[in-house]
CSV table of C-alpha atoms in Angstrom, one decimal:
chain,number,residue,atom,x,y,z
A,1,MET,CA,135.1,36.2,23.9
A,2,HIS,CA,131.8,36.2,25.5
A,3,SER,CA,133.5,35.3,28.9
A,4,ASN,CA,136.0,38.3,28.3
A,5,ALA,CA,133.1,40.8,27.8
A,6,SER,CA,131.4,39.4,31.0
A,7,PHE,CA,134.8,39.8,33.0
A,8,LEU,CA,135.2,43.2,31.7
A,9,LEU,CA,131.7,44.0,32.9
A,10,ILE,CA,132.2,42.6,36.1
A,11,VAL,CA,135.4,44.4,36.8
A,12,LEU,CA,133.7,47.6,35.6
A,13,GLY,CA,130.8,47.1,37.9
A,14,LEU,CA,133.0,46.4,40.9
A,15,ALA,CA,135.1,49.4,40.1
A,16,ASN,CA,131.9,51.4,39.9
A,17,CYS,CA,130.8,50.2,43.2
A,18,PHE,CA,134.3,51.0,44.9
A,19,VAL,CA,134.1,54.7,43.5
A,20,GLY,CA,130.6,54.9,44.9
A,21,VAL,CA,131.9,53.5,48.3
A,22,VAL,CA,135.0,55.9,48.1
A,23,ARG,CA,132.5,58.9,47.3
A,24,SER,CA,129.9,58.1,49.8
A,25,GLN,CA,132.7,58.4,52.7
A,26,GLY,CA,132.9,61.9,51.7
A,27,VAL,CA,129.5,62.9,52.3
A,28,ILE,CA,128.0,64.4,55.6
A,29,VAL,CA,124.9,66.1,56.6
A,30,VAL,CA,125.1,69.2,58.6
A,31,PRO,CA,123.7,69.3,61.3
A,32,GLY,CA,124.4,65.5,61.6
A,33,SER,CA,121.3,64.9,63.7
A,34,CYS,CA,119.3,65.7,60.6
A,35,ALA,CA,121.0,63.1,58.3
A,36,ALA,CA,117.8,61.0,58.5
A,37,ARG,CA,115.1,63.3,59.5
A,38,GLU,CA,113.6,66.5,58.7
A,39,GLY,CA,114.7,69.6,60.4
A,40,ASN,CA,112.5,71.4,62.7
A,41,ARG,CA,112.4,74.6,61.0
A,42,HIS,CA,112.7,76.1,57.6
A,43,MET,CA,114.4,79.0,56.0
A,44,THR,CA,113.6,81.1,53.0
A,45,VAL,CA,116.4,83.6,53.4
A,46,TYR,CA,118.7,82.2,50.7
A,47,PHE,CA,116.2,81.8,47.8
A,48,ALA,CA,113.6,84.3,47.0
A,49,GLU,CA,112.7,87.0,44.4
A,50,GLN,CA,114.5,90.3,45.0
A,51,ARG,CA,116.1,89.4,48.2
A,52,VAL,CA,119.5,90.4,49.3
A,53,ARG,CA,121.0,88.6,52.2
A,54,ARG,CA,124.4,87.7,53.9
A,55,VAL,CA,124.2,84.5,55.8
A,56,GLN,CA,127.4,83.2,57.6
A,57,VAL,CA,127.3,79.5,58.8
A,58,VAL,CA,129.9,78.6,61.4
A,59,ILE,CA,130.1,74.9,61.7
A,60,ASP,CA,132.0,73.0,64.5
A,61,ALA,CA,135.1,71.1,63.6
A,62,VAL,CA,133.3,68.1,65.2
A,63,GLN,CA,130.7,67.8,62.5
A,64,LEU,CA,133.4,67.7,59.9
A,65,GLN,CA,135.6,64.9,61.4
A,66,SER,CA,134.8,62.3,58.8
A,67,LEU,CA,136.0,64.6,56.1
A,68,LYS,CA,139.6,64.6,57.4
A,69,GLY,CA,142.0,64.6,54.8
A,70,THR,CA,139.6,65.4,51.8
A,71,ARG,CA,138.6,68.7,50.1
A,72,LEU,CA,135.0,70.1,50.1
A,73,THR,CA,133.6,70.3,46.4
A,74,GLN,CA,130.0,70.5,46.7
A,75,LEU,CA,127.2,71.7,49.0
A,76,ARG,CA,123.5,71.2,48.8
A,77,PHE,CA,120.4,72.3,50.6
A,78,ARG,CA,117.3,70.2,51.4
A,79,LYS,CA,113.6,70.7,50.4
A,80,ASP,CA,111.4,71.1,53.4
A,81,THR,CA,108.4,68.6,53.1
A,82,LYS,CA,106.5,69.2,56.4
A,83,GLY,CA,105.3,72.8,56.7
A,84,ALA,CA,106.5,74.8,53.8
A,85,GLU,CA,104.1,73.9,51.2
A,86,HIS,CA,102.9,77.4,50.7
A,87,GLY,CA,106.6,78.4,50.0
A,88,TYR,CA,106.7,76.4,46.7
A,89,LEU,CA,103.4,77.6,45.4
A,90,ARG,CA,104.8,80.2,43.2
A,91,ILE,CA,107.8,78.3,41.8
A,92,ARG,CA,107.1,78.2,38.0
A,93,GLY,CA,110.5,76.7,37.1
A,94,GLY,CA,113.8,78.2,36.3
A,95,GLU,CA,113.9,80.8,39.1
A,96,GLY,CA,117.4,81.3,40.3
A,97,THR,CA,119.7,83.3,42.7
A,98,PRO,CA,122.9,85.0,42.0
A,99,MET,CA,125.2,84.2,44.9
A,100,VAL,CA,128.8,84.4,46.0
A,101,VAL,CA,129.9,81.9,48.7
A,102,ASN,CA,133.1,82.3,50.6
A,103,ALA,CA,134.9,79.8,53.0
A,104,SER,CA,137.3,79.5,55.4
A,105,PHE,CA,138.6,77.4,58.2
A,106,THR,CA,138.6,79.4,61.3
A,107,ASP,CA,139.0,79.5,65.1
A,108,ALA,CA,135.6,81.4,65.6
A,109,LYS,CA,133.4,79.1,67.6
A,110,ALA,CA,129.9,77.7,66.4
A,111,ALA,CA,128.7,78.2,70.0
A,112,SER,CA,129.6,81.9,70.2
A,113,PRO,CA,130.1,83.5,66.7
A,114,SER,CA,130.9,87.2,66.5
A,115,PRO,CA,128.1,89.3,65.0
A,116,ILE,CA,130.9,91.0,63.2
A,117,PHE,CA,131.3,89.0,59.9
A,118,ARG,CA,135.0,89.5,59.5
A,119,ASP,CA,135.8,88.1,62.9
A,120,ASN,CA,134.2,84.8,62.1
A,121,HIS,CA,136.4,84.1,59.2
A,122,GLY,CA,139.9,82.4,59.3
A,123,SER,CA,143.0,84.1,57.8
A,124,HIS,CA,142.7,82.3,54.5
A,125,VAL,CA,139.2,83.1,52.8
A,126,VAL,CA,138.5,81.1,49.7
A,127,GLU,CA,135.9,82.3,47.0
A,128,VAL,CA,134.2,78.7,46.3
A,129,PHE,CA,131.3,79.8,44.2
A,130,ARG,CA,130.1,82.6,42.2
A,131,GLY,CA,127.0,82.3,39.9
A,132,THR,CA,123.3,81.6,39.9
A,133,VAL,CA,121.9,78.6,41.9
A,134,THR,CA,118.9,77.4,39.8
A,135,LEU,CA,116.1,76.2,42.0
A,136,PRO,CA,114.5,72.9,40.9
A,137,LYS,CA,110.7,72.9,40.4
A,138,VAL,CA,109.2,70.8,43.2
A,139,ALA,CA,105.8,69.6,44.1
A,140,THR,CA,104.0,71.8,46.8
A,141,GLU,CA,102.5,68.8,48.5
A,142,ASP,CA,104.8,66.2,49.8
A,143,ASP,CA,104.0,63.3,51.9
A,144,ARG,CA,107.5,62.0,52.6
A,145,ALA,CA,108.9,62.3,56.1
A,146,VAL,CA,112.1,64.0,54.6
A,147,ALA,CA,113.3,64.9,51.1
A,148,SER,CA,116.6,63.8,49.4
A,149,PHE,CA,119.5,65.7,48.3
A,150,ASP,CA,119.1,64.5,44.9
A,151,SER,CA,119.9,67.2,42.4
A,152,SER,CA,116.5,66.9,41.0
A,153,GLU,CA,114.8,68.5,44.3
A,154,ALA,CA,118.0,69.9,46.1
A,155,PRO,CA,119.5,73.4,45.2
A,156,THR,CA,123.2,72.8,44.4
A,157,ILE,CA,126.4,74.7,44.7
A,158,GLN,CA,129.2,73.1,42.8
A,159,PHE,CA,132.5,74.7,44.2
A,160,THR,CA,134.6,76.3,41.6
A,161,GLN,CA,137.6,75.2,43.6
A,162,PRO,CA,137.9,72.6,46.1
A,163,LEU,CA,138.4,73.5,49.8
A,164,PRO,CA,140.8,71.5,51.6
A,165,ILE,CA,139.6,70.3,55.1
A,166,VAL,CA,141.8,72.0,57.9
A,167,ALA,CA,141.5,69.3,60.7
A,168,GLY,CA,140.4,70.7,64.0
A,169,LYS,CA,139.3,74.0,62.7
A,170,ASN,CA,135.6,75.1,62.4
A,171,LEU,CA,134.3,75.9,59.1
A,172,CYS,CA,132.9,79.4,58.2
A,173,LEU,CA,130.5,79.3,55.0
A,174,ASP,CA,129.6,82.9,53.9
A,175,PHE,CA,126.6,83.2,51.5
A,176,GLU,CA,125.7,86.5,49.8
A,177,THR,CA,122.8,86.6,47.7
A,178,TYR,CA,122.1,89.2,45.0
A,179,PRO,CA,118.7,90.2,43.9
A,180,ALA,CA,116.9,87.5,41.8
A,181,SER,CA,114.6,88.9,39.3
A,182,ALA,CA,112.2,86.2,37.8
A,183,GLY,CA,109.7,89.0,37.3
A,184,HIS,CA,107.1,87.6,39.8
A,185,SER,CA,107.2,86.8,43.5
A,186,TRP,CA,108.6,83.5,44.7
A,187,GLU,CA,110.5,81.9,47.5
A,188,TRP,CA,112.1,78.5,47.7
A,189,PRO,CA,112.2,77.3,51.4
A,190,ILE,CA,114.9,75.0,52.6
A,191,ASP,CA,115.1,72.6,55.5
A,192,ALA,CA,116.7,74.0,58.8
A,193,GLU,CA,117.2,72.9,62.3
A,194,THR,CA,117.3,74.7,65.7
A,195,GLN,CA,118.0,73.6,69.1
A,196,ARG,CA,115.4,75.7,70.8
A,197,VAL,CA,116.5,77.2,74.1
A,198,ALA,CA,114.3,79.7,75.8
A,199,GLY,CA,114.5,82.0,78.7
A,200,THR,CA,111.4,83.0,80.8
A,201,SER,CA,109.3,86.1,81.1
A,202,GLN,CA,106.7,87.3,83.6
A,203,VAL,CA,104.2,90.0,83.2
A,204,ILE,CA,103.9,92.7,85.5
A,205,GLY,CA,100.8,94.8,85.8
A,206,GLN,CA,98.9,95.8,82.7
A,207,ALA,CA,98.5,98.3,79.9
A,208,CYS,CA,96.8,101.4,80.8
A,209,TRP,CA,94.4,101.2,77.9
A,210,PRO,CA,91.7,98.7,77.1
A,211,ALA,CA,94.0,96.5,74.8
A,212,LYS,CA,92.1,94.0,72.6
A,213,GLU,CA,94.8,91.5,73.7
A,214,THR,CA,96.7,91.0,76.9
A,215,PRO,CA,99.3,91.0,77.7
A,216,ALA,CA,99.8,93.9,75.4
A,217,THR,CA,103.6,93.6,75.3
A,218,VAL,CA,105.3,90.1,74.9
A,219,VAL,CA,108.8,89.0,74.5
A,220,MET,CA,109.9,86.1,72.4
A,221,GLU,CA,111.3,83.8,75.1
A,222,SER,CA,113.5,82.0,72.6
A,223,SER,CA,115.2,85.3,72.0
A,224,LEU,CA,116.3,85.5,75.6
A,225,ARG,CA,119.8,83.9,75.0
A,226,PRO,CA,123.1,86.0,75.6
A,227,GLY,CA,124.6,86.8,72.3
A,228,MET,CA,121.2,86.8,70.3
A,229,HIS,CA,118.8,89.7,69.9
A,230,ILE,CA,115.9,90.2,72.4
A,231,ARG,CA,112.6,90.6,70.3
A,232,THR,CA,109.8,92.3,71.8
A,233,THR,CA,106.3,93.2,70.3
A,234,SER,CA,103.4,95.4,71.6
A,235,ARG,CA,100.1,96.7,71.0
A,236,THR,CA,100.2,100.4,70.7
A,237,PRO,CA,97.3,102.5,72.1
A,238,PRO,CA,95.1,104.5,69.7
A,239,HIS,CA,96.6,107.8,68.6
A,240,THR,CA,100.1,106.9,69.5
A,241,VAL,CA,102.5,109.2,67.9
A,242,ALA,CA,105.8,107.8,69.3
A,243,ALA,CA,106.8,104.7,71.1
A,244,PHE,CA,109.8,103.8,73.3
A,245,LEU,CA,111.1,100.6,75.0
A,246,MET,CA,112.7,101.1,78.4
A,247,TYR,CA,115.1,98.5,79.8
A,248,GLY,CA,115.8,98.5,83.5
A,249,TRP,CA,117.3,96.7,86.2
A,250,SER,CA,114.8,97.0,88.8
A,251,ASP,CA,110.9,96.8,89.1
A,252,ARG,CA,111.2,98.3,92.7
A,253,LEU,CA,113.1,101.3,92.2
A,254,ALA,CA,113.5,103.8,89.4
A,255,PHE,CA,117.1,104.9,89.2
A,256,GLY,CA,117.8,103.3,92.4
A,257,HIS,CA,115.7,105.5,94.6
A,258,ILE,CA,112.3,106.4,93.2
A,259,PRO,CA,109.7,103.9,94.4
A,260,LEU,CA,107.7,102.0,91.6
A,261,PRO,CA,105.1,101.7,90.4
A,262,LEU,CA,105.0,105.3,89.7
A,263,THR,CA,101.9,106.9,88.1
A,264,LEU,CA,102.7,109.0,85.0
A,265,ALA,CA,99.2,109.6,83.6
A,266,ALA,CA,95.8,108.8,84.3
A,267,PRO,CA,94.1,106.4,84.2
A,268,ASN,CA,96.6,103.9,85.9
A,269,CYS,CA,99.5,104.6,83.3
A,270,GLN,CA,102.3,103.4,85.7
A,271,LEU,CA,106.0,103.2,85.3
A,272,LEU,CA,106.5,99.7,86.3
A,273,VAL,CA,110.2,99.3,85.6
A,274,SER,CA,113.3,101.4,86.0
A,275,PRO,CA,113.6,103.4,82.7
A,276,ASP,CA,117.5,103.0,82.7
A,277,ILE,CA,117.8,102.7,79.0
A,278,LEU,CA,115.0,104.3,76.5
A,279,VAL,CA,115.1,103.4,73.1
A,280,PRO,CA,112.8,104.8,70.3
A,281,THR,CA,110.8,102.0,68.5
A,282,VAL,CA,109.2,102.3,65.0
A,283,HIS,CA,105.3,102.0,65.4
A,284,PHE,CA,102.6,101.4,63.0
A,285,ASN,CA,99.0,102.4,62.9
A,286,PHE,CA,96.3,99.9,61.8
A,287,LEU,CA,94.1,101.6,58.9
A,288,HIS,CA,93.8,104.8,61.0
A,289,ALA,CA,95.0,106.6,63.8
A,290,GLY,CA,92.0,105.5,66.0
A,291,ASN,CA,92.9,101.8,66.1
A,292,GLU,CA,95.5,100.1,68.1
A,293,GLY,CA,98.7,99.8,66.3
A,294,HIS,CA,101.8,97.6,66.6
A,295,THR,CA,105.4,98.2,67.7
A,296,SER,CA,108.6,96.0,68.1
A,297,GLN,CA,112.3,96.1,69.0
A,298,VAL,CA,115.1,93.9,68.1
A,299,VAL,CA,118.3,94.6,70.4
A,300,PRO,CA,121.4,92.8,70.6
A,301,THR,CA,122.9,91.4,73.8
A,302,PRO,CA,126.5,90.4,74.4
A,303,GLN,CA,128.0,87.0,74.6
A,304,MET,CA,128.8,87.1,78.2
A,305,ALA,CA,128.7,84.0,80.5
A,306,SER,CA,127.7,86.2,83.4
A,307,LEU,CA,124.3,86.8,81.3
A,308,HIS,CA,123.3,83.2,81.6
A,309,GLY,CA,120.4,83.2,84.0
A,310,ALA,CA,120.4,87.0,84.7
A,311,SER,CA,117.2,89.1,84.8
A,312,MET,CA,116.0,92.5,83.7
A,313,TYR,CA,113.0,94.4,83.2
A,314,MET,CA,111.2,96.0,80.3
A,315,GLN,CA,108.2,98.2,79.5
A,316,TYR,CA,106.9,100.2,76.7
A,317,LEU,CA,106.2,104.0,76.9
A,318,PHE,CA,103.9,105.8,74.5
A,319,LEU,CA,103.2,109.4,73.6
A,320,VAL,CA,99.7,109.7,72.8
A,321,GLN,CA,98.2,112.8,71.0
A,322,ARG,CA,94.5,113.1,71.2
A,323,SER,CA,93.0,116.6,72.1
A,324,SER,CA,96.3,117.2,74.1
A,325,PRO,CA,99.3,115.2,74.4
A,326,SER,CA,99.7,112.5,77.2
A,327,LEU,CA,101.6,109.4,78.1
A,328,ALA,CA,100.4,105.7,78.1
A,329,THR,CA,102.2,102.5,79.2
A,330,GLY,CA,102.1,99.1,78.4
A,331,ASN,CA,102.5,96.0,80.9
A,332,GLY,CA,106.0,95.5,82.4
A,333,LEU,CA,108.1,92.3,81.5
A,334,ALA,CA,110.5,90.6,84.0
A,335,VAL,CA,112.9,88.5,81.8
A,336,THR,CA,115.4,86.0,82.6
A,337,PHE,CA,118.1,84.8,80.2
A,338,ALA,CA,118.4,81.0,79.5
A,339,LYS,CA,121.1,79.5,81.3
A,340,GLN,CA,122.0,76.8,78.8
A,341,VAL,CA,124.9,77.2,76.5
A,342,PRO,CA,124.5,76.3,72.5
A,343,SER,CA,124.8,72.5,71.7
A,344,LEU,CA,123.7,72.3,68.0
A,345,GLY,CA,127.4,72.8,66.8
A,346,VAL,CA,126.3,75.1,64.1
A,347,SER,CA,125.1,78.8,64.6
A,348,LEU,CA,124.7,81.4,62.0
A,349,VAL,CA,124.9,85.4,61.6
A,350,ALA,CA,122.6,87.0,58.9
A,351,THR,CA,121.7,90.4,57.7
A,352,THR,CA,119.4,92.0,55.3
A,353,ASN,CA,122.1,94.7,54.6
A,354,THR,CA,125.1,93.3,52.7
A,355,THR,CA,126.7,96.7,53.1
A,356,SER,CA,126.8,96.0,56.7
A,357,SER,CA,129.8,94.6,58.5
A,358,SER,CA,127.7,92.8,61.2
A,359,GLY,CA,124.6,90.9,61.4
A,360,ARG,CA,122.2,89.0,63.9
A,361,VAL,CA,123.4,86.1,65.6
A,362,PHE,CA,121.2,82.9,65.6
A,363,LEU,CA,122.6,80.4,68.1
A,364,ASP,CA,121.9,76.9,67.4
A,365,PHE,CA,120.5,77.5,63.9
A,366,SER,CA,121.5,75.8,60.8
A,367,PRO,CA,120.1,75.3,57.4
A,368,VAL,CA,120.3,71.4,56.7
A,369,MET,CA,123.2,70.8,54.2
A,370,GLN,CA,124.9,68.1,52.6
A,371,LEU,CA,128.6,68.5,52.1
A,372,GLU,CA,130.5,66.5,49.7
A,373,ALA,CA,134.2,66.1,49.8
A,374,LYS,CA,136.8,64.4,47.7
B,1,MET,CA,126.8,91.9,94.2
B,2,LEU,CA,123.6,91.8,92.4
B,3,MET,CA,123.3,95.2,91.9
B,4,SER,CA,126.9,95.3,90.2
B,5,ARG,CA,125.8,92.4,88.1
B,6,ARG,CA,122.6,94.0,87.0
B,7,LYS,CA,124.6,97.2,86.1
B,8,MET,CA,127.0,95.1,84.2
B,9,ILE,CA,124.2,93.8,82.1
B,10,LEU,CA,122.8,97.2,81.4
B,11,THR,CA,126.3,98.7,80.7
B,12,ALA,CA,126.9,95.7,78.3
B,13,LEU,CA,123.4,96.4,76.5
B,14,CYS,CA,124.5,100.0,76.0
B,15,GLY,CA,127.7,98.7,74.6
B,16,ALA,CA,126.0,96.5,72.4
B,17,VAL,CA,124.0,99.3,70.9
B,18,ALA,CA,126.8,101.5,70.6
B,19,LEU,CA,128.8,98.7,68.9
B,20,LEU,CA,125.7,98.2,66.4
B,21,GLY,CA,125.8,102.0,65.8
B,22,ALA,CA,129.6,102.2,65.3
B,23,THR,CA,129.5,99.1,62.8
B,24,ALA,CA,126.8,100.7,60.7
B,25,ALA,CA,128.8,103.9,60.5
B,26,ARG,CA,131.7,102.1,59.3
B,27,SER,CA,129.8,99.9,57.0
B,28,ALA,CA,130.6,102.3,53.9
B,29,TYR,CA,134.1,101.9,54.8
B,30,VAL,CA,133.9,98.1,54.9
B,31,ALA,CA,132.0,98.0,51.6
B,32,SER,CA,134.7,99.8,49.8
B,33,SER,CA,137.7,98.3,51.4
B,34,SER,CA,136.7,94.6,51.8
B,35,SER,CA,138.1,92.2,49.3
B,36,MET,CA,134.6,90.3,49.1
B,37,PRO,CA,132.2,92.0,46.7
B,38,ARG,CA,129.2,94.0,48.2
B,39,LEU,CA,126.2,95.3,46.9
B,40,LEU,CA,126.2,99.0,47.6
B,41,SER,CA,122.7,99.4,48.1
B,42,VAL,CA,120.1,97.8,50.5
B,43,VAL,CA,117.1,96.0,49.1
B,44,THR,CA,114.3,97.1,51.4
B,45,ASP,CA,112.0,94.2,51.7
B,46,ASN,CA,109.2,92.7,53.7
B,47,ASP,CA,108.9,89.3,55.6
B,48,TRP,CA,105.2,88.8,54.4
B,49,GLY,CA,104.2,87.5,51.0
B,50,VAL,CA,100.6,87.2,50.1
B,51,ILE,CA,98.8,85.1,47.5
B,52,PRO,CA,96.9,87.0,45.6
B,53,ASP,CA,99.0,90.1,45.5
B,54,PRO,CA,97.7,92.5,45.4
B,55,PRO,CA,95.0,91.1,47.8
B,56,THR,CA,91.2,91.3,47.5
B,57,ALA,CA,88.3,90.8,50.2
B,58,ASP,CA,86.6,88.4,48.0
B,59,GLN,CA,89.3,85.6,47.7
B,60,ASP,CA,91.0,83.6,50.4
B,61,LEU,CA,94.3,85.1,51.3
B,62,THR,CA,97.3,82.9,51.5
B,63,VAL,CA,100.2,84.3,53.8
B,64,ILE,CA,103.6,83.4,53.5
B,65,TYR,CA,105.8,84.5,56.4
B,66,ARG,CA,109.6,84.7,55.4
B,67,GLY,CA,111.1,85.9,58.7
B,68,ASP,CA,112.4,84.1,61.7
B,69,ASP,CA,110.0,84.4,64.3
B,70,GLU,CA,108.7,81.6,66.0
B,71,TRP,CA,104.9,82.8,66.1
B,72,VAL,CA,103.4,85.8,64.2
B,73,GLU,CA,100.0,87.5,64.3
B,74,TYR,CA,97.3,88.6,61.8
B,75,GLU,CA,94.6,91.0,62.8
B,76,VAL,CA,91.5,91.6,60.7
B,77,GLU,CA,90.1,95.1,61.4
B,78,GLY,CA,87.7,95.1,64.4
B,79,GLU,CA,88.4,91.4,65.3
B,80,LYS,CA,90.7,89.7,67.9
B,81,PRO,CA,94.3,89.3,66.9
B,82,VAL,CA,95.0,85.7,65.7
B,83,ARG,CA,98.5,84.1,66.7
B,84,VAL,CA,99.9,81.5,64.4
B,85,ASP,CA,103.0,79.3,65.0
B,86,VAL,CA,105.3,79.5,62.1
B,87,ARG,CA,108.2,77.3,63.3
B,88,GLU,CA,107.3,74.6,60.9
B,89,LYS,CA,104.8,76.1,58.9
B,90,SER,CA,105.8,78.7,55.9
B,91,GLY,CA,102.2,80.1,55.8
B,92,PHE,CA,98.6,80.1,56.6
B,93,VAL,CA,95.4,80.9,54.9
B,94,ILE,CA,92.9,83.6,56.0
B,95,PRO,CA,89.5,82.7,54.6
B,96,ARG,CA,87.7,85.4,52.7
B,97,LYS,CA,84.6,85.1,55.0
B,98,ASP,CA,86.6,86.8,57.5
B,99,PHE,CA,87.2,89.9,55.3
B,100,LYS,CA,83.4,90.6,54.8
B,101,GLY,CA,82.6,94.2,55.5
B,102,LYS,CA,86.2,94.7,56.8
B,103,ALA,CA,88.6,97.4,55.4
B,104,GLY,CA,91.9,95.6,56.0
B,105,VAL,CA,94.3,93.3,57.8
B,106,MET,CA,97.4,93.6,59.5
B,107,LEU,CA,100.2,91.0,59.5
B,108,LYS,CA,102.6,91.4,62.4
B,109,ALA,CA,106.0,90.1,63.5
B,110,SER,CA,108.9,91.6,65.2
B,111,GLY,CA,111.7,93.3,63.0
B,112,ALA,CA,110.2,97.0,62.6
B,113,GLU,CA,109.4,97.7,59.0
B,114,ARG,CA,110.2,94.4,57.8
B,115,GLY,CA,107.8,92.5,60.3
B,116,VAL,CA,104.6,94.5,59.3
B,117,ARG,CA,102.5,94.7,56.4
B,118,VAL,CA,99.2,96.4,56.3
B,119,ILE,CA,96.7,95.4,53.8
B,120,ARG,CA,93.8,97.7,52.7
B,121,PHE,CA,90.8,96.4,50.8
């Protein structure tokens, strides 16, 4: 009798081990490079109080190869241990984010997703989750090199219907978050990874007011990738009433025939680049109009192969109102787009406006996720 | 050849701006016709969070950046701006001593309204 019970226990134990092995075969981490190490970025776009987001993640089929013949049943995000400790400070426990997740297998490429959300989906879109994702309360200080995907510390999305893997197709995961309302400010950062690729920029001349920091105008060089949004920021001179960003294709001739630099106003407010495109930008005063302020511009670029390594020029122009209106200019920038093409195998498209049909493309950028399939 | 390439770049940029305008204009249509649920309003939010909120000049200020820039800046009134790398850090602390006799601090990133927060003490 005793031996029968032992035998049964051994059989059950072996069966359990077997099931464990089978299940472990259906688990992958995306991007695969982050399976055993923490990603180099973090994201707070998914889980935060009163935040609305749409985030589409396009995953290359190569990342899903080991799941061939299975069905996706669950997705988990990972806590960020390295630098996001401030992010977890306000978690009291019980916070949650209402969310809808749609998914499809698609021909849209992870290396070149469309800014238009619909274009990244395949023909058969499945709603795999609708509900509230509850965020675990986690320690703010964490000495570990990398967090786990254990449900005690990993936000988990259990699919309401399994999603069969389509071999050779890329996966489009489409997250829409609705406003969480715990009644206090909080965010729950998740681990993320990016393959940083940057273009280059060179300063031309200088701003024509005594800016507290030089150069007054800068570009985020990692945004100089065809298909992404170019991001520039600039200090604005005191008493700015309007700001514009000029994009041009020459720093020698304006409009093809006017020699540059061209003095627009004294002292030394010079047009340094051809103002082929002039875009108004939002500007902010700092406390009062007599201080320098701030402006920025985020503008999309097309995904064209010919843009890799191409150059262009930028300069801010300001309308300043003191006793009489005048013009002021920032320093110019000569920028060159990165030559490298995306290589992470995951990119995302995101917007803060869920009524919009398009978003901003982030090439080689991914939340770190564990996908489970059976 | 070089000129035509540059023209092509700028034409493409113009096209991209026009494309965004067009897509924004049709967003209402998409919102009403798509099979996917949509919120019919936009929640205006800001990439900056602060602790305590509202901030006071007699306490350290913990600043949390929730956007996607690689670096951001803060500038206490009358002082030089300070650049902070936020690629791996979600936030930083400005000590209260920096606020002594100051009227405010400006938190700056790209992203127009979302990227800026002006704090007045």
